[in-house]
Short mmCIF file of C-alpha atoms and ligand atoms in Angstrom, two decimals:
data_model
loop_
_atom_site.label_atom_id
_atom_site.label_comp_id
_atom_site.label_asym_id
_atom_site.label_seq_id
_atom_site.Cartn_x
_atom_site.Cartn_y
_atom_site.Cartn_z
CA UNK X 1 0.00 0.00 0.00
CA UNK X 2 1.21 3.57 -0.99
CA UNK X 3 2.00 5.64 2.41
CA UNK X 4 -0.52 8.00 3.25
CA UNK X 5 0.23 11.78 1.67
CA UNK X 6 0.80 14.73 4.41
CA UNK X 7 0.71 18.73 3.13
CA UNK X 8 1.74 21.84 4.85
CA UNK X 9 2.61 25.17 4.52
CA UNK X 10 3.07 28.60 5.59
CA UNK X 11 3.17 31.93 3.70
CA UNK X 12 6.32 33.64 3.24
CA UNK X 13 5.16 36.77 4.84
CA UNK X 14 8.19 36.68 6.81
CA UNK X 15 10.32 34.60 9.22
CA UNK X 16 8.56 31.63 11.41
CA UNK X 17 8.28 32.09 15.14
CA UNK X 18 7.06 30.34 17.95
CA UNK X 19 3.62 29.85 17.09
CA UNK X 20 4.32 28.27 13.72
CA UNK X 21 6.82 26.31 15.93
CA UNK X 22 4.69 24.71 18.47
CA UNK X 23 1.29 24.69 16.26
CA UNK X 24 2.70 22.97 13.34
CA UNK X 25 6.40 22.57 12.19
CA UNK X 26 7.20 20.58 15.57
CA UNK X 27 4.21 18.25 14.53
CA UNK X 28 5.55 18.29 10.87
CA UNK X 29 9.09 17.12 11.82
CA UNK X 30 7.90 14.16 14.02
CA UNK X 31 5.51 12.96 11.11
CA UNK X 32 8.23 13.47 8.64
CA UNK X 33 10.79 11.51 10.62
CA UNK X 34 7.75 8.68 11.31
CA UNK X 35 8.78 7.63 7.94
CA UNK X 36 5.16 6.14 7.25
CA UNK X 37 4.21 8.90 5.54
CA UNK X 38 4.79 10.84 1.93
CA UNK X 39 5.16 14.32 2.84
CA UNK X 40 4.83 17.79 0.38
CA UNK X 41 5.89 21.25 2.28
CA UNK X 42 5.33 24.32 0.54
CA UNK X 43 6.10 28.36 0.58
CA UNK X 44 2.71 30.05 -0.36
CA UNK X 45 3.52 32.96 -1.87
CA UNK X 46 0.57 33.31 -4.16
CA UNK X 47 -1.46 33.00 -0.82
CA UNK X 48 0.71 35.58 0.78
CA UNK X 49 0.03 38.21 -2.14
CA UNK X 50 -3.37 38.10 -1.33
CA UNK X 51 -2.37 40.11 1.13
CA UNK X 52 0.39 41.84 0.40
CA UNK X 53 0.15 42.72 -3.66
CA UNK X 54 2.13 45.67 -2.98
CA UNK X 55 4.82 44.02 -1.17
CA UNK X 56 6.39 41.21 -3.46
CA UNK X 57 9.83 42.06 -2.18
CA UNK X 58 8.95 41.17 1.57
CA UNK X 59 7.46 37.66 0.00
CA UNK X 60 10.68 37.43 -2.20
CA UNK X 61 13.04 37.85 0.67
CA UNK X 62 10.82 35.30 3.06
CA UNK X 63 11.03 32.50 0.55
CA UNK X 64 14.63 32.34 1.42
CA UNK X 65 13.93 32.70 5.61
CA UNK X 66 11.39 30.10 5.68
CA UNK X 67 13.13 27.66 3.58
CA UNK X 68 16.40 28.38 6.51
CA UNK X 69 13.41 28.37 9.36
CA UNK X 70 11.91 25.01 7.91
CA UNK X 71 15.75 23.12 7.36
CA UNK X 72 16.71 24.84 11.14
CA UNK X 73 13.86 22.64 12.48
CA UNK X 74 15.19 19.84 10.92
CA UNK X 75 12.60 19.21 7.71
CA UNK X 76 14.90 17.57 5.51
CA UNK X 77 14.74 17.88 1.57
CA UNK X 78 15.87 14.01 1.33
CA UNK X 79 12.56 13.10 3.15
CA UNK X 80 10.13 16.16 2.19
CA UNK X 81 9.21 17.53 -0.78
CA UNK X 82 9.59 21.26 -0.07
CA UNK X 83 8.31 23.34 -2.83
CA UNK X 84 7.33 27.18 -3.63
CA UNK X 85 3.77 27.28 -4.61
CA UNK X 86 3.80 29.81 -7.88
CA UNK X 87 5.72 27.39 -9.35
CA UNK X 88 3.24 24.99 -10.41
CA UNK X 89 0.92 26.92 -12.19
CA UNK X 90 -1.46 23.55 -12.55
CA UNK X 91 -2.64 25.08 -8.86
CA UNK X 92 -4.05 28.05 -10.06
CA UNK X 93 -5.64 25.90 -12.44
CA UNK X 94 -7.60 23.89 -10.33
CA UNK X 95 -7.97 27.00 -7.94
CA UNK X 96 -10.31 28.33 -11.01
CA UNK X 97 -12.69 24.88 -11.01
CA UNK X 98 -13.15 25.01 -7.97
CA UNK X 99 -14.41 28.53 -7.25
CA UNK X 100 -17.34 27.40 -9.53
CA UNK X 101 -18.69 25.36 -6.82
CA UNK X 102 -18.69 27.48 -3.90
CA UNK X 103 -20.62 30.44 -3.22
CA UNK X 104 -19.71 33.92 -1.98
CA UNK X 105 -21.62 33.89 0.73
CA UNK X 106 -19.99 30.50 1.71
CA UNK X 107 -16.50 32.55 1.73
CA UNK X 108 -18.04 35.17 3.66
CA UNK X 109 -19.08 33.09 6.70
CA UNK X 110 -15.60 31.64 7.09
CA UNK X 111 -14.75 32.68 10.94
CA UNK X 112 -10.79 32.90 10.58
CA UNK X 113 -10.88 34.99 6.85
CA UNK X 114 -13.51 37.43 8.94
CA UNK X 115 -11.27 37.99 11.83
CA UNK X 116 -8.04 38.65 9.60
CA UNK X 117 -10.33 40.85 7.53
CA UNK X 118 -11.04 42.42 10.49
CA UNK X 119 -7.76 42.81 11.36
CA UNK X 120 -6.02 43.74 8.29
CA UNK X 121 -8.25 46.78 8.16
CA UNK X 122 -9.27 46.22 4.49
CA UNK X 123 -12.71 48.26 5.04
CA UNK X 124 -14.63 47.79 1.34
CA UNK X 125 -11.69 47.09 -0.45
CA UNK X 126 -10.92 43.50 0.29
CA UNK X 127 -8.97 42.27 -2.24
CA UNK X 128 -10.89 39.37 -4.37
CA UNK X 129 -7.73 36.87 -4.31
CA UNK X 130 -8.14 37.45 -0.50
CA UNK X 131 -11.48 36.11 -0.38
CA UNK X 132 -10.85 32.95 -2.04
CA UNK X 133 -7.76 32.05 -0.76
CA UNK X 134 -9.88 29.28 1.45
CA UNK X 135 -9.86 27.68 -2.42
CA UNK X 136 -6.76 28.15 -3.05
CA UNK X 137 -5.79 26.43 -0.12
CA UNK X 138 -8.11 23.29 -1.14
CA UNK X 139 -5.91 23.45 -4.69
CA UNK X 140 -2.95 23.16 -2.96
CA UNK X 141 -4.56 20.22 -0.58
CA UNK X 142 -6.51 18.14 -3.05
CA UNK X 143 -3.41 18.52 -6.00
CA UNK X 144 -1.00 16.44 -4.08
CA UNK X 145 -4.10 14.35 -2.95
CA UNK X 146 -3.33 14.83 0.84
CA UNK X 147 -5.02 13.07 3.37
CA UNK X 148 -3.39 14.50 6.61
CA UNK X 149 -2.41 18.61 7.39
CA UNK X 150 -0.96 19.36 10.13
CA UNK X 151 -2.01 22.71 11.04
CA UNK X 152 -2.88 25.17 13.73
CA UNK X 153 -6.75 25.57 14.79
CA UNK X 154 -7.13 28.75 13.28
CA UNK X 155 -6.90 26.67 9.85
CA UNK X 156 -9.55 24.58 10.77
CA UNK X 157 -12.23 26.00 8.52
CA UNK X 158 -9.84 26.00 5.46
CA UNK X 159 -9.67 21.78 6.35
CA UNK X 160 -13.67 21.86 6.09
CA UNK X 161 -13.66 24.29 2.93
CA UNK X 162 -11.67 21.81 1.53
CA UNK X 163 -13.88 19.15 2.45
CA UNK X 164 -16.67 20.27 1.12
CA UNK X 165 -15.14 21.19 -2.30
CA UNK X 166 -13.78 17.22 -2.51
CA UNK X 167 -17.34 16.24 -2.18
CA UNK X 168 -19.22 18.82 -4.17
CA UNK X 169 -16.60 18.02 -6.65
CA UNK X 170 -16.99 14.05 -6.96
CA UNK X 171 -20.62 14.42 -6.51
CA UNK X 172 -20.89 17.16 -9.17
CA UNK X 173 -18.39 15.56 -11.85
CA UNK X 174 -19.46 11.79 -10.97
CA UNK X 175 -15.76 11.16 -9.93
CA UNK X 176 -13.39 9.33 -6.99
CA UNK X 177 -10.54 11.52 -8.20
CA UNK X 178 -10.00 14.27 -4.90
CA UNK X 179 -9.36 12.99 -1.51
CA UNK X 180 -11.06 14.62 1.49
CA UNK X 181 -8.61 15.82 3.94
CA UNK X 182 -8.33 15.65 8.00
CA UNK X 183 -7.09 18.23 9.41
CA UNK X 184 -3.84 17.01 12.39
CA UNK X 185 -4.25 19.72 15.39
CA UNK X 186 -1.41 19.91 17.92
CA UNK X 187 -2.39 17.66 20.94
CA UNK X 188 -2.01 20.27 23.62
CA UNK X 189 -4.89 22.51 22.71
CA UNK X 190 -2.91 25.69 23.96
CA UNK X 191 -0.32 24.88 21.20
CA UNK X 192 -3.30 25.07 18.94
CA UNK X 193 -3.46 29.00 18.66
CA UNK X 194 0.25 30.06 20.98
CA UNK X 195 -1.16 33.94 21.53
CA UNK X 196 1.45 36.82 20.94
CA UNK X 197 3.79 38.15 23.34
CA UNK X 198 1.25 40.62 24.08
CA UNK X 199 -1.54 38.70 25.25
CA UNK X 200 -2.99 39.04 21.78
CA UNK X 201 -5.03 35.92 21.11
CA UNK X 202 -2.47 34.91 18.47
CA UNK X 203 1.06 35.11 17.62
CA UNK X 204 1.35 36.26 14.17
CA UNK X 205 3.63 37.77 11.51
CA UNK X 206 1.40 40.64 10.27
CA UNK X 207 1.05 41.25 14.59
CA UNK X 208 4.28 41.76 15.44
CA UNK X 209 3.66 40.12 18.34
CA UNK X 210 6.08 37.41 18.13
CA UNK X 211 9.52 35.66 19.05
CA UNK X 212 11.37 34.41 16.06
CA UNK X 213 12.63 31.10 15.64
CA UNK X 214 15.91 33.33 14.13
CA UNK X 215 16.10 35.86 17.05
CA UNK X 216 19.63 36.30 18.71
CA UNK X 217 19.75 35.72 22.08
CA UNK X 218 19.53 39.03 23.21
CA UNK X 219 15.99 40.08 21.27
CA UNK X 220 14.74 36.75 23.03
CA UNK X 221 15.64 37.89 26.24
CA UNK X 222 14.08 41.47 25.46
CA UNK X 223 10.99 40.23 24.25
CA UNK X 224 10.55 37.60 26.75
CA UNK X 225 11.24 40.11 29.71
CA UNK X 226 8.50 42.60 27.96
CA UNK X 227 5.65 40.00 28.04
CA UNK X 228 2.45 40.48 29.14
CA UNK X 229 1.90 38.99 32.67
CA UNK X 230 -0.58 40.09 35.29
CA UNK X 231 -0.71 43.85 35.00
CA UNK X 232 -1.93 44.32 38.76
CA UNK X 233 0.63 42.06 39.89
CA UNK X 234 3.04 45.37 40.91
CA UNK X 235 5.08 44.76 43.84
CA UNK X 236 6.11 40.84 44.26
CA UNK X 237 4.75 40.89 47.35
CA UNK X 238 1.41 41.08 45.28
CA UNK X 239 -0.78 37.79 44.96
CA UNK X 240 -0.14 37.43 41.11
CA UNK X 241 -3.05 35.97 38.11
CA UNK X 242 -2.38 33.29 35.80
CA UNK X 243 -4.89 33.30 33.27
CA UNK X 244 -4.08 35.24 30.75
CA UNK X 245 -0.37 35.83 32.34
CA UNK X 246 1.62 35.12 29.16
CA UNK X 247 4.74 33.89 30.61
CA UNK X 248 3.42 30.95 32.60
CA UNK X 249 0.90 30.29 29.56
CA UNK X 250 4.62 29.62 27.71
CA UNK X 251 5.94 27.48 30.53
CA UNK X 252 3.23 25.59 30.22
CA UNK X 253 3.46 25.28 26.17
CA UNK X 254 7.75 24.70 26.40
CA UNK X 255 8.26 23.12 29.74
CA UNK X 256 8.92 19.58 29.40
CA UNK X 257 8.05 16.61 31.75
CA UNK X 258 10.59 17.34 33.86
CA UNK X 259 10.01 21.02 34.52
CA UNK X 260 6.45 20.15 35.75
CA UNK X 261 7.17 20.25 39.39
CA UNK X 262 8.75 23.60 39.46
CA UNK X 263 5.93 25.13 37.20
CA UNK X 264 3.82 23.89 39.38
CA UNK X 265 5.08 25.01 42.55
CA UNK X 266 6.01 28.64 40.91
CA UNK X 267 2.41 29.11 40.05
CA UNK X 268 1.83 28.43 43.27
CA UNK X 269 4.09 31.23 44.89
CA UNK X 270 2.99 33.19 42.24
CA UNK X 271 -0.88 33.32 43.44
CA UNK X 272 -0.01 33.80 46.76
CA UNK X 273 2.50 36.45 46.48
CA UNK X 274 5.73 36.87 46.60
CA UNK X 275 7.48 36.12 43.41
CA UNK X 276 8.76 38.71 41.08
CA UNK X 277 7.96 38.61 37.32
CA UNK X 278 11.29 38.70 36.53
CA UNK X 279 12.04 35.37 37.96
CA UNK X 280 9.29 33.79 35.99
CA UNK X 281 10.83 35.34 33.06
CA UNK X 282 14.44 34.79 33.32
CA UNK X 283 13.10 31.16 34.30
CA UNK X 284 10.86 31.27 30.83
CA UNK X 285 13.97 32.56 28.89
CA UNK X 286 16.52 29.69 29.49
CA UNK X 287 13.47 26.86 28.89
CA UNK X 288 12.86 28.59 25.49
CA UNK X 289 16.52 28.53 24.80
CA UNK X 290 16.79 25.23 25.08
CA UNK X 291 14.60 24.70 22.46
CA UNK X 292 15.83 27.67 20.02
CA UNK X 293 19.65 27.61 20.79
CA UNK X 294 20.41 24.33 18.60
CA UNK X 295 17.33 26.20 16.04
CA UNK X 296 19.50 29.20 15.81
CA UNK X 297 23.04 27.75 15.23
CA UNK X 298 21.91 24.61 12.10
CA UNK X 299 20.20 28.05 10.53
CA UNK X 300 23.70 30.18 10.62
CA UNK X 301 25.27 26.84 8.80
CA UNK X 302 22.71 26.46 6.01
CA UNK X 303 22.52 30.42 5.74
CA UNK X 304 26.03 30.13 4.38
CA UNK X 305 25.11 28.48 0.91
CA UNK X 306 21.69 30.50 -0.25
CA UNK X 307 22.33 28.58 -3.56
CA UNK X 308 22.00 25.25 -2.18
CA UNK X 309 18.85 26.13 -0.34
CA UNK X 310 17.25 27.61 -3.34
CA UNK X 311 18.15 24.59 -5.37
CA UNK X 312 16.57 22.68 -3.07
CA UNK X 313 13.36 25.14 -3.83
CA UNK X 314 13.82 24.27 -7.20
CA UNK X 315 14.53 20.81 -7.03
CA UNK X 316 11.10 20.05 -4.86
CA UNK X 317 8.87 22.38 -7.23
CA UNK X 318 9.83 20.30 -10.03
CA UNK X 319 8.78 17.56 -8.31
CA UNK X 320 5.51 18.53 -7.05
CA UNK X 321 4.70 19.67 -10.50
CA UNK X 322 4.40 16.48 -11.82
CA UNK X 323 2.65 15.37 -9.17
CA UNK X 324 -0.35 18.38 -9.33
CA UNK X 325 -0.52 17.92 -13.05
CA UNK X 326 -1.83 14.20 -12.73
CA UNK X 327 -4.06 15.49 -10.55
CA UNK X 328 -5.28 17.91 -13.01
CA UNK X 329 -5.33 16.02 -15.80
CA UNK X 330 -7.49 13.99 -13.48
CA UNK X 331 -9.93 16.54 -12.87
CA UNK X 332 -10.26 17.82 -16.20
CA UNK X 333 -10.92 14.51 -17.42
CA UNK X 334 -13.51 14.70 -14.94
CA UNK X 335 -15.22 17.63 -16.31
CA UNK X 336 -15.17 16.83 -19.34
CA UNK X 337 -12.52 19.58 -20.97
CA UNK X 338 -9.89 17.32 -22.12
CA UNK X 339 -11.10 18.25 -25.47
CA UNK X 340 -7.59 16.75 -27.70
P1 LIG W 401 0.26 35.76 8.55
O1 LIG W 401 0.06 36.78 9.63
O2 LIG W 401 1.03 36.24 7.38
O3 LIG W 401 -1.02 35.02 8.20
P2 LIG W 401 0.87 33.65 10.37
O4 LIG W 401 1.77 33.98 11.50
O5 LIG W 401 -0.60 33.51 10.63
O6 LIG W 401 1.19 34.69 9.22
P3 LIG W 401 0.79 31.47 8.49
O7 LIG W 401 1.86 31.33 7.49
O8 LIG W 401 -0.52 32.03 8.10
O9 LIG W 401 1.38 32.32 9.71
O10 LIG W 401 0.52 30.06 9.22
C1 LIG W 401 1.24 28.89 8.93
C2 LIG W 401 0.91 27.75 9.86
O11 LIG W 401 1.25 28.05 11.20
C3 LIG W 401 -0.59 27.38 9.92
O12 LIG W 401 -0.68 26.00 10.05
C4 LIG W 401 -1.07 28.04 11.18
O13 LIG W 401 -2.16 27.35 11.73
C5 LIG W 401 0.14 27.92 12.08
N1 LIG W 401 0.18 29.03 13.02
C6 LIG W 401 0.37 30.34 12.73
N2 LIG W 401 0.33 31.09 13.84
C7 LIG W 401 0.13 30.23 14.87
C8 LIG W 401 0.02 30.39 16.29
N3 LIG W 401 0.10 31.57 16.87
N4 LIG W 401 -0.17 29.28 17.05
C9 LIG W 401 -0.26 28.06 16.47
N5 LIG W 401 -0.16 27.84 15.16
C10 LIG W 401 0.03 28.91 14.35
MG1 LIG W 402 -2.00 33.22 8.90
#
């Protein structure tokens, strides 16, 4: 039996940070290294000029940042395909069929485009590609005939957009030829949505609101000792909150079996009063480095040869062409417009 087909991405809107860390690439690199599965990762820069139209440099320079954030984590080329989404055209292809079978008023509802809508400020002037990304997205799925994607929640109704486009499509074109999707959510629900530094319900490039899987040491440090904690905890002789206190929200994300205890028994002291925020923090900062320390240093040694990461680019989009155009030849087949 063929293994069963995994795809992810992220946009290259700029470099990956924490959130992407613990809500998906973390998840990504334990599938991938599973071995039991076929796995396609890919840069979505059409995606990310929904957004940003006016800003192709930024999604130029990210390609190159996310492909050094992604091999930093330790997604390997030799066991992923890792590919850059404009370059197989075959997905704006499908992207077109498929826009014929849902409705605007299905794009409308979608919860997560309304809250970036929301916060991207777009007033009337939403941009169309915006809108449909959602379809897009199921392109991108359904080409490489994915069954699993590992994603955060807030991706959620993309994985059911998706779903329902697989179905109206077979039903519609009397075909078996798309695969319906599950989405994989990150099994510690927290992980699910990591919220920014600020408190802001989620970390998130276009927030600024996050730690960077690149940050030096120092700019870790900074932002970690300028989170949001309990702003009535003044004095540490002050009983302290938890909820919503970012730092111990992290502790809880990034402290490992072994660090239980201690959380534990800092929350504690925390409540009652008597321990200073900038315990917690220093506390929160060396946990985190553990995990971005050995992050940091494999990027600086792949950062050195920009030419061998971007023929890896290359290398994978060729690749996942060839895979997306069965698919389409599939689908047009389908339909009924393979006319020669
Ligand atoms: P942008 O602001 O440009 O949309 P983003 O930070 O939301 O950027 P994406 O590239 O949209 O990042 O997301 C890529 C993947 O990372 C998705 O699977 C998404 O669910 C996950 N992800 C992004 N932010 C978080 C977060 N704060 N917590 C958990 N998962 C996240
Ligand atoms: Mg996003």
């Amino acid at each position: 039996m063929s293994k069963p087909i995994i795809l992810t991405g992220d946009r290259p809107t700029g470099k990956l940070h924490l959130g992407h860390y613990v809500g998906s690439l973390k998840n990504r690199v334990a599938l991938q290294n599973e071995d039991k599965y076929k796995m396609f990762i890919f840069l979505a820069d059409q995606q990310a000029l929904t957004d940003h139209a006016k800003e192709s440099e930024k999604i130029q320079e990210s390609i190159g940042n996310v492909a050094l954030d992604y091999l930093s984590v330790g997604l390997d080329p030799n066991k992923s395909t890792i590919f850059i989404q404009s370059q197989i055209p075959e997905l704006a292809e499908l992207t077109m069929y498929y826009m014929n079978l849902v409705s605007l008023a299905r794009l409308e509802r979608n919860p997560t485009v309304k809250t970036e809508i929301a916060q991207k400020g777009f007033g009337e002037s939403i941009p169309s590609g915006f809108l449909v990304y959602p379809i897009s997205q199921a392109a991108d799925i359904t080409a490489f005939k994915a069954n699993f994607v590992p994603v955060g929640t807030d991706q959620k109704p993309m994985i059911e957009q998706t779903r329902e486009i697989v179905r109206s499509f077979n039903h519609t074109y009397s075909t078996d030829c798309l695969v319906e999707p599950q989405g994989i959510y990150p099994e510690n629900e927290g992980a699910g949505r990591l919220p920014g530094i600020d408190g802001n319900a989620k970390m998130s490039k276009s927030l600024g609101n996050g730690i960077y899987l690149s940050d030096d040491v120092d700019t870790v440090r900074k932002k970690v000792m300028s989170m949001y904690t309990d702003p009535n905890h003044i004095r540490i002789e002050d009983p302290g909150q938890i909820k919503g206190n970012m730092v111990f929200y992290y502790l809880d994300i990034f402290g490992r079996e072994e660090d239980k205890a201690n959380i534990t028994a800092m929350k504690e002291e925390y409540q009652k009063g008597g321990l200073g925020d900038v315990k917690t923090k220093r506390f929160l900062l060396e946990i985190l480095e553990r995990e971005l320390a050995p992050i940091r240093e494999r990027r600086l040694e792949y950062a050195k040869d920009m030419g061998e990461v971007f023929r890896m680019l290359e290398k994978g989009s060729q690749g996942a062409r060839a895979t997306a155009a069965q698919t389409l030849s599939q689908v047009k087949e389908a339909m009924g417009i393979n006319y020669f």
